[in-house]
Amino acid sequence: QVQVVESGGGLVQVGGSLRLSCAASGSIFSINFMGWYRQAPGKQRELVASITRGAGTNYADSVKGRFTISRDNAKNTVYLQMNSLKPEDTAVYYCKIVTQIPYWGQGTQVTVSS
């Protein structure tokens, strides 16, 4: 079993920054995919950014140039640095870890106030 725990969410003003962290623990052989998703009220969950084991990254168009995803393979941890935050970034952010099957964290709230 794998446990996935996010941290780092909170309330920030427009233009501010936050750094989310997601740590995986448990029976982990290797992590192939790590990603951050978000879900705003009344909207579907969407991919924000992802990173493969080989450090290949992918970003939603809406966050390119503002968000940076990174991972520490030794710690089984993925980070999301979020800069120049906008009100439309307000959502619950979820971490997804894929070993042989996907695992999701419980989510962390990010609120950007104008």
Short mmCIF file of C-alpha atoms in Angstrom, two decimals:
data_model
loop_
_atom_site.label_atom_id
_atom_site.label_comp_id
_atom_site.label_asym_id
_atom_site.label_seq_id
_atom_site.Cartn_x
_atom_site.Cartn_y
_atom_site.Cartn_z
CA GLN A 1 0.00 0.00 0.00
CA VAL A 2 1.15 3.52 -0.79
CA GLN A 3 0.27 6.64 1.15
CA VAL A 4 0.27 10.04 -0.54
CA VAL A 5 0.24 13.21 1.55
CA GLU A 6 0.10 16.77 0.22
CA SER A 7 1.04 19.91 2.09
CA GLY A 8 1.66 23.59 1.46
CA GLY A 9 -1.73 24.92 0.48
CA GLY A 10 -3.23 28.05 1.96
CA LEU A 11 -4.50 31.55 1.36
CA VAL A 12 -2.41 33.95 -0.70
CA GLN A 13 -2.99 37.28 -2.40
CA VAL A 14 -2.95 37.80 -6.14
CA GLY A 15 0.60 37.76 -7.42
CA GLY A 16 1.86 35.76 -4.50
CA SER A 17 3.56 32.37 -4.38
CA LEU A 18 3.02 29.00 -2.77
CA ARG A 19 4.95 25.76 -2.83
CA LEU A 20 3.08 22.49 -2.64
CA SER A 21 4.74 19.26 -1.59
CA CYS A 22 3.58 15.68 -2.01
CA ALA A 23 5.32 12.78 -0.34
CA ALA A 24 4.69 9.14 -1.11
CA SER A 25 5.49 6.39 1.38
CA GLY A 26 4.88 2.70 1.78
CA SER A 27 5.48 -0.18 -0.58
CA ILE A 28 7.14 1.72 -3.41
CA PHE A 29 9.37 0.01 -5.92
CA SER A 30 9.54 2.84 -8.41
CA ILE A 31 7.43 5.86 -9.26
CA ASN A 32 6.89 6.36 -12.95
CA PHE A 33 4.61 9.38 -12.94
CA MET A 34 3.97 12.20 -10.49
CA GLY A 35 1.44 14.88 -11.17
CA TRP A 36 -0.57 17.73 -9.74
CA TYR A 37 -4.23 18.17 -10.58
CA ARG A 38 -6.74 20.71 -9.39
CA GLN A 39 -10.48 20.94 -9.07
CA ALA A 40 -12.36 24.19 -8.66
CA PRO A 41 -15.98 24.27 -7.45
CA GLY A 42 -18.35 23.18 -10.20
CA LYS A 43 -15.53 22.18 -12.53
CA GLN A 44 -13.87 18.96 -13.53
CA ARG A 45 -10.51 17.93 -12.17
CA GLU A 46 -7.75 19.01 -14.53
CA LEU A 47 -4.08 18.28 -14.94
CA VAL A 48 -1.87 21.16 -13.83
CA ALA A 49 1.59 19.68 -14.24
CA SER A 50 3.28 16.32 -14.40
CA ILE A 51 6.77 14.89 -14.32
CA THR A 52 8.08 11.48 -15.31
CA ARG A 53 10.82 9.47 -13.70
CA GLY A 54 13.17 10.79 -16.36
CA ALA A 55 12.19 14.37 -15.42
CA GLY A 56 10.12 15.04 -18.50
CA THR A 57 7.54 17.69 -17.66
CA ASN A 58 4.16 18.73 -18.95
CA TYR A 59 2.12 21.80 -18.01
CA ALA A 60 -1.38 23.07 -18.59
CA ASP A 61 -1.34 26.11 -20.84
CA SER A 62 -2.90 28.20 -18.08
CA VAL A 63 0.09 27.74 -15.76
CA LYS A 64 3.03 27.71 -18.18
CA GLY A 65 5.66 30.22 -17.16
CA ARG A 66 4.21 30.55 -13.65
CA PHE A 67 4.31 27.05 -12.15
CA THR A 68 7.28 24.68 -11.92
CA ILE A 69 7.08 21.01 -11.06
CA SER A 70 10.06 19.11 -9.70
CA ARG A 71 10.73 15.82 -7.97
CA ASP A 72 13.17 14.29 -5.53
CA ASN A 73 13.37 10.61 -6.40
CA ALA A 74 15.34 9.77 -3.26
CA LYS A 75 12.53 11.18 -1.12
CA ASN A 76 9.64 10.05 -3.34
CA THR A 77 8.47 13.64 -3.25
CA VAL A 78 7.10 15.97 -5.89
CA TYR A 79 6.86 19.73 -5.57
CA LEU A 80 4.83 22.41 -7.31
CA GLN A 81 6.20 25.94 -7.11
CA MET A 82 3.41 28.35 -7.95
CA ASN A 83 4.26 31.97 -8.70
CA SER A 84 2.23 34.94 -9.91
CA LEU A 85 -0.92 33.35 -8.59
CA LYS A 86 -4.28 34.43 -9.95
CA PRO A 87 -7.81 34.11 -8.55
CA GLU A 88 -8.54 31.46 -11.18
CA ASP A 89 -5.86 29.27 -9.60
CA THR A 90 -8.14 28.83 -6.59
CA ALA A 91 -8.94 25.14 -6.26
CA VAL A 92 -8.25 21.98 -4.33
CA TYR A 93 -4.93 20.63 -5.56
CA TYR A 94 -4.43 16.88 -5.70
CA CYS A 95 -1.27 14.88 -6.08
CA LYS A 96 -1.25 11.70 -8.17
CA ILE A 97 1.49 9.09 -7.93
CA VAL A 98 1.69 6.19 -10.35
CA THR A 99 3.74 3.16 -9.49
CA GLN A 100 2.08 0.12 -11.01
CA ILE A 101 -1.31 1.66 -10.18
CA PRO A 102 -2.34 5.27 -9.45
CA TYR A 103 -2.61 6.68 -5.95
CA TRP A 104 -4.18 10.02 -5.03
CA GLY A 105 -3.64 12.32 -2.09
CA GLN A 106 -6.44 13.84 -0.07
CA GLY A 107 -6.03 17.29 -1.60
CA THR A 108 -4.92 20.67 -0.30
CA GLN A 109 -6.83 23.91 -0.69
CA VAL A 110 -5.27 26.85 -2.50
CA THR A 111 -7.15 30.13 -2.32
CA VAL A 112 -5.98 33.23 -4.16
CA SER A 113 -7.66 36.42 -2.99
CA SER A 114 -7.94 39.57 -5.07
#
